[in-house]
GROMACS .gro file of C-alpha atoms in nm:
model
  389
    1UNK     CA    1   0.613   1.357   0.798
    2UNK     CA    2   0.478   1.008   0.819
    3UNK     CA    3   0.375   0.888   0.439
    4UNK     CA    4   0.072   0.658   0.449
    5UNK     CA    5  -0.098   0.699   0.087
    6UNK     CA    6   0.033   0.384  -0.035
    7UNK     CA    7  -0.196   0.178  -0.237
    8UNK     CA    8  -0.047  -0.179  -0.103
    9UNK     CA    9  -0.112  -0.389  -0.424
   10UNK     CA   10   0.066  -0.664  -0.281
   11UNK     CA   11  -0.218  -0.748  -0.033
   12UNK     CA   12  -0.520  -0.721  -0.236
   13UNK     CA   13  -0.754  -0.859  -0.110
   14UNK     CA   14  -0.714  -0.645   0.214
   15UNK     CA   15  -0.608  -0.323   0.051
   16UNK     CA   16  -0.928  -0.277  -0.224
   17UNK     CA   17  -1.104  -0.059   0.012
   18UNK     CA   18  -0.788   0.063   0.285
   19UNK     CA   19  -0.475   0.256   0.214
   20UNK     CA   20  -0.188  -0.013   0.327
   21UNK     CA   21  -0.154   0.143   0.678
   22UNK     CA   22  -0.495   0.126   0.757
   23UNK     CA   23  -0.471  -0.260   0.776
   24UNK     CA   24  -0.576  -0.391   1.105
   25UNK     CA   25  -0.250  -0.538   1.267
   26UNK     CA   26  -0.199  -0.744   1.580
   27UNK     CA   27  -0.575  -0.786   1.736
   28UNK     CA   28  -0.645  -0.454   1.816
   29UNK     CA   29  -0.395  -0.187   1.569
   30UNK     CA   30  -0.393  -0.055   1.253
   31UNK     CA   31  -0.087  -0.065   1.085
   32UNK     CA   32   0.019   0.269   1.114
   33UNK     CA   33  -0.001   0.301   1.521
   34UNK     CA   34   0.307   0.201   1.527
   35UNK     CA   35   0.535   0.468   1.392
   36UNK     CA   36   0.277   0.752   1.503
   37UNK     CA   37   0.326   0.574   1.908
   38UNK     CA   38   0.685   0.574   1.800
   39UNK     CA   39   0.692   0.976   1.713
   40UNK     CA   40   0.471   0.967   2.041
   41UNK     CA   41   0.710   0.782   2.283
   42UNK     CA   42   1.003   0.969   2.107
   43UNK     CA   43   0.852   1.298   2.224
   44UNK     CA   44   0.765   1.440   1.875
   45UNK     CA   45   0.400   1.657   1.861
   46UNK     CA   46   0.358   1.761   1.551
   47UNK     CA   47   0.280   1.494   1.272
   48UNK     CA   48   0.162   1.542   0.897
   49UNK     CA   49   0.008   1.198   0.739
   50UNK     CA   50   0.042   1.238   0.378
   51UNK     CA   51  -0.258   1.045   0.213
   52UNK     CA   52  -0.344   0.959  -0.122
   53UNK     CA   53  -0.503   0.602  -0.215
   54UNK     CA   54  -0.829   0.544  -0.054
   55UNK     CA   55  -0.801   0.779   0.231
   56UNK     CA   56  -1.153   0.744   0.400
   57UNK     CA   57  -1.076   0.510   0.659
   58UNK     CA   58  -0.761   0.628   0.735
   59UNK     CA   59  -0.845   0.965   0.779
   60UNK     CA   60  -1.170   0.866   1.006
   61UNK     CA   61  -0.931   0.678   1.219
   62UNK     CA   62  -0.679   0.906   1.269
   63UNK     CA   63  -0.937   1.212   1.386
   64UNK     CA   64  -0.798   1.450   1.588
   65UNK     CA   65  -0.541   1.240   1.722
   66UNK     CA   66  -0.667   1.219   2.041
   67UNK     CA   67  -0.590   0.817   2.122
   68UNK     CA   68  -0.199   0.881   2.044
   69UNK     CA   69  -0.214   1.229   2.250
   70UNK     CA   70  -0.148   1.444   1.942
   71UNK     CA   71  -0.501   1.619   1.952
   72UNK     CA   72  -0.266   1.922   2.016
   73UNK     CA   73  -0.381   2.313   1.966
   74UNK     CA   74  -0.023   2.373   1.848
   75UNK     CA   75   0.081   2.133   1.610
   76UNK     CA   76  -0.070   1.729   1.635
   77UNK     CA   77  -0.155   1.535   1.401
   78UNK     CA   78  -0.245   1.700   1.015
   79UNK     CA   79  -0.400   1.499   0.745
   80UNK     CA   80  -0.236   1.636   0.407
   81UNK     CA   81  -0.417   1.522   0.107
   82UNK     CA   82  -0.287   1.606  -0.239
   83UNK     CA   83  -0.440   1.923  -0.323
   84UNK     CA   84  -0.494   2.170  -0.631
   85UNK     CA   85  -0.380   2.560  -0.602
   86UNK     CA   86  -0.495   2.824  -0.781
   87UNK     CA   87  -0.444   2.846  -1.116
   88UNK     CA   88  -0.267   2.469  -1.130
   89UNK     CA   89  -0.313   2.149  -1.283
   90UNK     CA   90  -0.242   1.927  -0.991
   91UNK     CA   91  -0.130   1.607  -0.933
   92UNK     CA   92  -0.154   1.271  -0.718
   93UNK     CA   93   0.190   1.253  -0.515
   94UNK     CA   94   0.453   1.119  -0.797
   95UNK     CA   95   0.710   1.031  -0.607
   96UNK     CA   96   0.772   1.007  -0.188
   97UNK     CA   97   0.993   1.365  -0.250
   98UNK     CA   98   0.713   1.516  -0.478
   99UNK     CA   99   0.432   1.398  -0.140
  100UNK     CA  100   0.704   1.580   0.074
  101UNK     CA  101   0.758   1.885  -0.194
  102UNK     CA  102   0.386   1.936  -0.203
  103UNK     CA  103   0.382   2.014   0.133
  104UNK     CA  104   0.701   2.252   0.196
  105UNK     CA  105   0.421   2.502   0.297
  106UNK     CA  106   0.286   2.323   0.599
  107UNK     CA  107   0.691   2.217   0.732
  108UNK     CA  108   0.768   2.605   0.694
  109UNK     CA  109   0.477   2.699   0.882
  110UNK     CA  110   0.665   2.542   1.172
  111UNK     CA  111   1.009   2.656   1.059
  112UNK     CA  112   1.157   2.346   1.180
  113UNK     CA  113   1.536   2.294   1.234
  114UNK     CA  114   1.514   1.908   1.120
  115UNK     CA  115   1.229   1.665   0.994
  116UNK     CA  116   1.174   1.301   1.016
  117UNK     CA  117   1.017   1.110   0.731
  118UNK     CA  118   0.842   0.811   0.810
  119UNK     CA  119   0.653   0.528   0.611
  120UNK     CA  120   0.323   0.397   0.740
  121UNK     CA  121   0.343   0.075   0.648
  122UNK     CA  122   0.613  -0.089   0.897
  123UNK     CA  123   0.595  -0.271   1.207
  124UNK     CA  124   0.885  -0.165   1.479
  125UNK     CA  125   0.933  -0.026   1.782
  126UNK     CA  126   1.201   0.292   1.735
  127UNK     CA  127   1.349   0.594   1.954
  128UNK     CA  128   1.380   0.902   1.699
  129UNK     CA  129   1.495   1.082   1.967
  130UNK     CA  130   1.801   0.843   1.959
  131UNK     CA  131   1.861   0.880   1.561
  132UNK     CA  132   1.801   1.293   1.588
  133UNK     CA  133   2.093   1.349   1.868
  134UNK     CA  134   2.299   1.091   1.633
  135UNK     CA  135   2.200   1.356   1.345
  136UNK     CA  136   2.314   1.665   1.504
  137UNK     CA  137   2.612   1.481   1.660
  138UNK     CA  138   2.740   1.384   1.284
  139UNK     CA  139   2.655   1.728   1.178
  140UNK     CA  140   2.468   1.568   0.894
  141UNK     CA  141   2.227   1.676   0.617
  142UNK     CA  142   2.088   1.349   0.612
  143UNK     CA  143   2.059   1.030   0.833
  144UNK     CA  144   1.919   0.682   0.716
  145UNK     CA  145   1.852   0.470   0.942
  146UNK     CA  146   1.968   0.086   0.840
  147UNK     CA  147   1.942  -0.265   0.937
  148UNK     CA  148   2.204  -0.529   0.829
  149UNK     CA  149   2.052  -0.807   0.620
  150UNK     CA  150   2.223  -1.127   0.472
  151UNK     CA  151   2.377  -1.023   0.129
  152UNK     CA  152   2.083  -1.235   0.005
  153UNK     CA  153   1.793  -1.021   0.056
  154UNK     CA  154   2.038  -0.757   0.003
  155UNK     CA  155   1.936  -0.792  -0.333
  156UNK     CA  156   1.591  -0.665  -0.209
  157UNK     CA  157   1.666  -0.348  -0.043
  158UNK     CA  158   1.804  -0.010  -0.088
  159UNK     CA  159   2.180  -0.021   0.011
  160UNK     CA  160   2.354   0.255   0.196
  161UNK     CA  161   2.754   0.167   0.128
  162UNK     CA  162   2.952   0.356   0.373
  163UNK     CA  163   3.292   0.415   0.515
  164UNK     CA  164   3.462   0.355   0.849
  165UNK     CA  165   3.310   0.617   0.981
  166UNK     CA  166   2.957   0.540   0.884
  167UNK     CA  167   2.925   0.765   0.634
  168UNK     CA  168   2.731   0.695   0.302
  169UNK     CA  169   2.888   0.759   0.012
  170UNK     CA  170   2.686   0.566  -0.214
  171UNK     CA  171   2.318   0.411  -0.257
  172UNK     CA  172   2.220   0.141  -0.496
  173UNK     CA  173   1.837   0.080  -0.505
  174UNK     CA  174   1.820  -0.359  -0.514
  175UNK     CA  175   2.142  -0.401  -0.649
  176UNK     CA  176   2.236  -0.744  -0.791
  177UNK     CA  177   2.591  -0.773  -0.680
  178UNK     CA  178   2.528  -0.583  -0.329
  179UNK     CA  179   2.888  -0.428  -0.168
  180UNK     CA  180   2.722  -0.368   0.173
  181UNK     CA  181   2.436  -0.548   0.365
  182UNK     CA  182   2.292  -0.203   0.535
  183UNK     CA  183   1.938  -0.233   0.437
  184UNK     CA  184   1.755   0.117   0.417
  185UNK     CA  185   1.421   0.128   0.661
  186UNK     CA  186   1.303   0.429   0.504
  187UNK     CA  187   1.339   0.606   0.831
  188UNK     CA  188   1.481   0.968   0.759
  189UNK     CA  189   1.614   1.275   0.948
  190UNK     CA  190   1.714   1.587   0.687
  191UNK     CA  191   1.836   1.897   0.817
  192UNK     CA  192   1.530   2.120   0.693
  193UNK     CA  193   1.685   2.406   0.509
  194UNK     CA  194   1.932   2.120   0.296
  195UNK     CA  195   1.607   1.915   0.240
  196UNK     CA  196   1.422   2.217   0.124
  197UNK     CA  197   1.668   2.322  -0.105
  198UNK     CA  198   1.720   1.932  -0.254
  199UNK     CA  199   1.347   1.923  -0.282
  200UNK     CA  200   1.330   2.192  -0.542
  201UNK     CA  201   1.618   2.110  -0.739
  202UNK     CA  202   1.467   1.751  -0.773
  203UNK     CA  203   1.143   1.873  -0.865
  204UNK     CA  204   1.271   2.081  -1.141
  205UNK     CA  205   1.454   1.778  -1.254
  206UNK     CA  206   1.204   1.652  -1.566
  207UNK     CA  207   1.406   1.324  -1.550
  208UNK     CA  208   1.380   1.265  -1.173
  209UNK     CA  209   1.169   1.017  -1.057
  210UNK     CA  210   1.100   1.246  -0.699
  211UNK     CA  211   1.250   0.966  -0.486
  212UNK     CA  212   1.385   1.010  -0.132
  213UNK     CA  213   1.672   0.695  -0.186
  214UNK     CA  214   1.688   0.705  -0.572
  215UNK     CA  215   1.704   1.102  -0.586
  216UNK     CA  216   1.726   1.326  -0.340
  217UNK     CA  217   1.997   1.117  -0.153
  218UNK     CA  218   2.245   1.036  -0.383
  219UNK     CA  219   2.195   1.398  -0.527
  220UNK     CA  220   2.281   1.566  -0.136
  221UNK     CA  221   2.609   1.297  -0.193
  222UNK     CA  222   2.699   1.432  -0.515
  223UNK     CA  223   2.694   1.759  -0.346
  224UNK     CA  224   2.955   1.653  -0.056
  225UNK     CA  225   2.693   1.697   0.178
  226UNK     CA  226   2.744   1.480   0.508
  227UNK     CA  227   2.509   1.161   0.451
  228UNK     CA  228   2.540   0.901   0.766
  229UNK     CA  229   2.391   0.580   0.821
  230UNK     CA  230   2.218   0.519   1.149
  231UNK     CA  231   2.266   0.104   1.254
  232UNK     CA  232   1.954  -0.050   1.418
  233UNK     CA  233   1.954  -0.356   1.561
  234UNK     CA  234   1.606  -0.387   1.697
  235UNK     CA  235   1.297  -0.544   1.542
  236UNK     CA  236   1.157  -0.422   1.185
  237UNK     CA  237   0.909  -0.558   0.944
  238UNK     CA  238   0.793  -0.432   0.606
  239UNK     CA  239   0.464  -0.565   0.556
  240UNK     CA  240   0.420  -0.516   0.211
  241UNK     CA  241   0.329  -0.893   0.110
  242UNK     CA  242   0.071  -1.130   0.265
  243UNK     CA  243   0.354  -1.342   0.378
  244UNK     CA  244   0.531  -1.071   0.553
  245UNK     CA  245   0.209  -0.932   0.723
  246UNK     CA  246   0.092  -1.266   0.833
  247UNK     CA  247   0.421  -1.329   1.007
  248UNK     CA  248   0.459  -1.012   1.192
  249UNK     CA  249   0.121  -1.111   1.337
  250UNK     CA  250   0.272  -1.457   1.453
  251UNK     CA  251   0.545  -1.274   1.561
  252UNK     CA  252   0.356  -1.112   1.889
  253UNK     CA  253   0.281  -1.478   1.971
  254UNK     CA  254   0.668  -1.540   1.993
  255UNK     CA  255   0.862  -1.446   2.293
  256UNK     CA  256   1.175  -1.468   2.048
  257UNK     CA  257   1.047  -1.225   1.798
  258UNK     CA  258   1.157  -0.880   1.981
  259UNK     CA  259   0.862  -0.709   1.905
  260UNK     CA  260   0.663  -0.656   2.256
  261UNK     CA  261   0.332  -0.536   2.241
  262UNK     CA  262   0.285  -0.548   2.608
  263UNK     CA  263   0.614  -0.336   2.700
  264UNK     CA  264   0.474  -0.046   2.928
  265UNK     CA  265   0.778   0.169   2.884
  266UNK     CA  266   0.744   0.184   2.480
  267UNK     CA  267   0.299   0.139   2.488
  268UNK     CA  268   0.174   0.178   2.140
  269UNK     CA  269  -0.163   0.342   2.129
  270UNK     CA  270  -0.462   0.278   1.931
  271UNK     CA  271  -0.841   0.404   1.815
  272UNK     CA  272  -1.042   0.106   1.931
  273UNK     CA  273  -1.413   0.048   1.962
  274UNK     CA  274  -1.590  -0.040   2.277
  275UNK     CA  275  -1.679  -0.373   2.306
  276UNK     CA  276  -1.778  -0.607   2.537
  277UNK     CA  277  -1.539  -0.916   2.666
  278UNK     CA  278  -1.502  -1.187   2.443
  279UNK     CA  279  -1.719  -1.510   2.538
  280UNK     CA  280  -1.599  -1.840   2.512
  281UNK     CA  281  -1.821  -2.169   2.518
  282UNK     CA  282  -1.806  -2.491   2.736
  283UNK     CA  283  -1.637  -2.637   2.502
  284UNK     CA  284  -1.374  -2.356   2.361
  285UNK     CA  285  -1.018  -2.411   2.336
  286UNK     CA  286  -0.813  -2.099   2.260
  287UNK     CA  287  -0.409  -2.186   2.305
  288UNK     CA  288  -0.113  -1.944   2.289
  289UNK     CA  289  -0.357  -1.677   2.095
  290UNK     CA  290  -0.449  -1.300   2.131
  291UNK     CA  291  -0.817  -1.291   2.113
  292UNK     CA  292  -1.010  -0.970   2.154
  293UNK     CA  293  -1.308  -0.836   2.258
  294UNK     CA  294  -1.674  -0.820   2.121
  295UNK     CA  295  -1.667  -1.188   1.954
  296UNK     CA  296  -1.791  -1.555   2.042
  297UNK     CA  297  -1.581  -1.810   2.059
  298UNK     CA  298  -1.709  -2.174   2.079
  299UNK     CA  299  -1.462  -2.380   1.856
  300UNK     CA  300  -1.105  -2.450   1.873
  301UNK     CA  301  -0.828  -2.119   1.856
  302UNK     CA  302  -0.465  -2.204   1.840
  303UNK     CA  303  -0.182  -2.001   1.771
  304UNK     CA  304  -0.385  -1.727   1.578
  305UNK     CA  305  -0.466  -1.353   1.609
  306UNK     CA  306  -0.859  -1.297   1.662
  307UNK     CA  307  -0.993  -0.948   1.654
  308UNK     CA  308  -1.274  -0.795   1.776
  309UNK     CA  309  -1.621  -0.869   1.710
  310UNK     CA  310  -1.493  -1.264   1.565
  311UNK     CA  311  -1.707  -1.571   1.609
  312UNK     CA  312  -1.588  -1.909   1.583
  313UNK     CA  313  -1.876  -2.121   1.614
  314UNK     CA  314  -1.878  -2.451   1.786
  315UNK     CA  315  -1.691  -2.741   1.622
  316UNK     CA  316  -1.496  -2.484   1.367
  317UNK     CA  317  -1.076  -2.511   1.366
  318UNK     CA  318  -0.869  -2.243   1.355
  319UNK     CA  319  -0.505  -2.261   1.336
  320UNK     CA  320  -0.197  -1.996   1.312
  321UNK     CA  321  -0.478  -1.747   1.101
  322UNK     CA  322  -0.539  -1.404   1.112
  323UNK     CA  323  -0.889  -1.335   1.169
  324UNK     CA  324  -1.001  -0.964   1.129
  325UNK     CA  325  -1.293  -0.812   1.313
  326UNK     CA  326  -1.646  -0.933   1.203
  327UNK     CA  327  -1.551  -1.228   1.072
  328UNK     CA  328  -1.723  -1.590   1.114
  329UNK     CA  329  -1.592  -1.951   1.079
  330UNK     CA  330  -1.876  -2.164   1.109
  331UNK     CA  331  -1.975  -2.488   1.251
  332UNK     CA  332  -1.740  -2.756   1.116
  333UNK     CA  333  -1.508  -2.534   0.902
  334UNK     CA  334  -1.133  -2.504   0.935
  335UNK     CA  335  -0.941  -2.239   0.903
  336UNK     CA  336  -0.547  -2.277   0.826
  337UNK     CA  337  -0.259  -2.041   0.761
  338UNK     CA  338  -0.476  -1.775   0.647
  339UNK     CA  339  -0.584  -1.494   0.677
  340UNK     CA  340  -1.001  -1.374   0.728
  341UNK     CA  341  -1.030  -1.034   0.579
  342UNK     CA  342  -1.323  -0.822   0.766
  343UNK     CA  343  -1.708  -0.921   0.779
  344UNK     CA  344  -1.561  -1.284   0.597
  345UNK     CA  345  -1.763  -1.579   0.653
  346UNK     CA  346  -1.658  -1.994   0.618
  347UNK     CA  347  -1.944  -2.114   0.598
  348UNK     CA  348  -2.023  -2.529   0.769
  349UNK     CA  349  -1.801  -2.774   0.573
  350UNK     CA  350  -1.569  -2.496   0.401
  351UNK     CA  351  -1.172  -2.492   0.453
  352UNK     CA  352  -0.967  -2.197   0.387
  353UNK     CA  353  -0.549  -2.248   0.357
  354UNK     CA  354  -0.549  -2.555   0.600
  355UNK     CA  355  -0.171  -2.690   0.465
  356UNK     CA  356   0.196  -2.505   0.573
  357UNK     CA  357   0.201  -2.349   0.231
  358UNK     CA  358   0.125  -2.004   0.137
  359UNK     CA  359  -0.127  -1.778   0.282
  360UNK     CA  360  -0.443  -1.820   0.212
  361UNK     CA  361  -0.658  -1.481   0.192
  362UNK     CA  362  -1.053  -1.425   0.201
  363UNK     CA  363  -1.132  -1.104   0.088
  364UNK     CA  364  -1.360  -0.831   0.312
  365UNK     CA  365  -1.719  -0.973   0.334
  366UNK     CA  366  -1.658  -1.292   0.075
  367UNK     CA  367  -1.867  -1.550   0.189
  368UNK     CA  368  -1.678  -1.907   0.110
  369UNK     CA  369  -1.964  -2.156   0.061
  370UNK     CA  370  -2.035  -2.470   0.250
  371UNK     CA  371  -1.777  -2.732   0.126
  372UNK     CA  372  -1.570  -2.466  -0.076
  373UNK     CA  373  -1.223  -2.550  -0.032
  374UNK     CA  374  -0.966  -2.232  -0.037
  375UNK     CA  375  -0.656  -2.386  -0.141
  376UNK     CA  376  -0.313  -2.246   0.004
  377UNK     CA  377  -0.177  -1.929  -0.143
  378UNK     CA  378  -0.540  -1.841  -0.295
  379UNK     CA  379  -0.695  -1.504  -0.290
  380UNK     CA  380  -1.019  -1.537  -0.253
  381UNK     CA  381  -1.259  -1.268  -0.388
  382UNK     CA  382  -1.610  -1.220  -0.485
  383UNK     CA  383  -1.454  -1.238  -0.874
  384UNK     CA  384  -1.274  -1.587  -0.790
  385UNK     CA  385  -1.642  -1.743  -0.665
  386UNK     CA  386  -1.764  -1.935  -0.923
  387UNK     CA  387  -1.440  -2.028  -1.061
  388UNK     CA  388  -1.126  -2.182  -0.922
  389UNK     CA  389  -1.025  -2.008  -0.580
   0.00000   0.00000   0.00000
């Protein structure tokens, strides 16, 4: 159960017409290919995407499922909207327990022995298969999977303390005096009929707050039920912020990152448009980049992420950006540490971010006027032109 409804208020100007996981990632992705390749390459068929904020997109990409093989006629990929029954009020999805208690219908229809809940809003590569045989071999109810952090951004995190052994006998949601530096990843595996039966309890709870690590996990705890943490040590990135999302895309420039998009054992898949090859001009210069197809380039590309469809006209600079597809840096402009939201233009003259300090963002279609200068850390939308950036 892969939960991808999340509104994503954090990046703005890239999330005021996409739900979070529908952000384009990495040249060619969307944010949330990577955990349904992960259920893919971990051998899991049957996925339900629980939507809810701005769905469109997300659901026109997903499909069928076809371009991560889950275009199954027995199970595959489901897109599960809230909905309204008969004779009830309804409700958006309160809490990420209340998405997954809204749907107890659809699991049961497959009368599963254990489900995984995912977010769709992380960047990682990840073996469930690996975390499920750790499950059953713990006997567990419940398995969280965890990634040590300094005891600094501790403070940040859910924290899983545990014994010896591993086992969690207490969670404290971003405490301020952590006792253990296992970070949650919001990665879950539940034994189904202890989940099922923790689901409705919570729900009937009027002072819950229907939350998988605030909730329904210290609740299966209080209950003695077998809670274990499961260590990972591999790469993981919540990209919740337009700092964090910018440097996950650096990060597939870095050999020293560990996140491998070009690993053929562990491939992640993608819906992506047919486009022609990318052209470059006499006088291009595109270093240490991933550039895509569809687009023009006749400027200067360095350490950035281009995506399809991009044209960077002759004379323009761009420099460790993001540059989503349909956007245009002109002739003359420069283009710094920041990041071109789709169908963007800089237009001759114009400089978005161009200094090492925070992001700079141009919203979807926001045309930045000849001369404009974006300054770093500035969202620029339609509402900002006109005034200061």
């Amino acid at each position: 159960m892969l939960l991808a409804g999340g509104q994503g208020s954090r990046l703005y100007a890239l999330t005021r017409s996409v739900a979070k996981p529908a952000v384009p990632f990495g040249g060619k992705y969307r944010i949330i290919d990577f955990p349904l390749s992960n259920c893919v390459n971990s051998g899991i068929d049957t996925v339900g995407v629980l939507t809810q904020y701005r769905p469109m997109e997300l659901n026109a990409y997903l499909g069928n499922g076809q371009p991560w093989d889950l275009d199954k006629s027995e199970g595959g990929v489901h897109v599960l909207p809230p909905y309204l029954g008969a004779g009830e009020k309804g409700s958006w999805y309160k809490g990420t327990a209340n998405a997954i208690y809204q749907n107890i219908n659809f699991i049961d229809m497959y009368n599963p022995e254990y489900v995984l809940i995912l977010s769709g809003d992380h960047i990682y590569k990840m073996d469930y298969a690996k975390m499920l045989a750790y499950h059953k071999a713990q006997n567990a109810a419940a398995t969280i999977s965890v990634l040590e952090v300094t005891m600094e951004e501790a403070t940040r995190f859910g924290i899983m303390n545990v014994d010896a052994n591993d086992v969690i006998y207490e969670f404290e949601e971003k405490p301020k005096h952590p006792k253990s530096n296992l970070a949650s990843m919001g990665i879950y595996i539940f034994t189904w009929s202890k989940l099922r039966q923790a689901l409705i309890e919570d729900e009937n709870d009027p002072t819950s707050k229907n939350d998988f690590g605030g909730n329904i996990i210290p609740s299966l705890i209080a209950k003695g039920e077998t809670c274990v943490a499961y260590r990972f040590d591999g790469y993981w990135k919540d990209v919740g912020t337009i700092a964090s999302l910018w440097d996950a895309n650096m990060d597939l420039l870095s050999t020293e990152s560990g996140i491998r998009i070009f690993d053929k054992s562990w491939p992640i898949y993608a819906r992506t448009n047919t486009c022609p090859p990318h052209v470059t001009g006499p006088e291009a210069s595109i270093t240490h980049s991933l550039v895509a197809g569809g687009g023009e380039i006749d400027g200067t590309v360095d350490n950035s992420i281009i995506f399809e469809s991009v044209n960077v006209e002759k004379g323009a600079t761009v420099r460790y950006s993001v540059l989503l597809p349909g956007a245009t840096v002109k002739a003359g402009a420069k283009v710094e540490y920041a990041i071109l939201a789709e169908n963007s233009v800089v237009e001759p003259g114009a400089s978005v971010g161009v200094d090492k300090g925070e992001i700079a963002v141009v919203a979807g279609g926001v045309v930045v006027d000849a001369g404009v200068s974006v300054p770093a850390g500035a969202m620029y939308t339609e509402e900002s032109k006109g005034g200061e950036a």
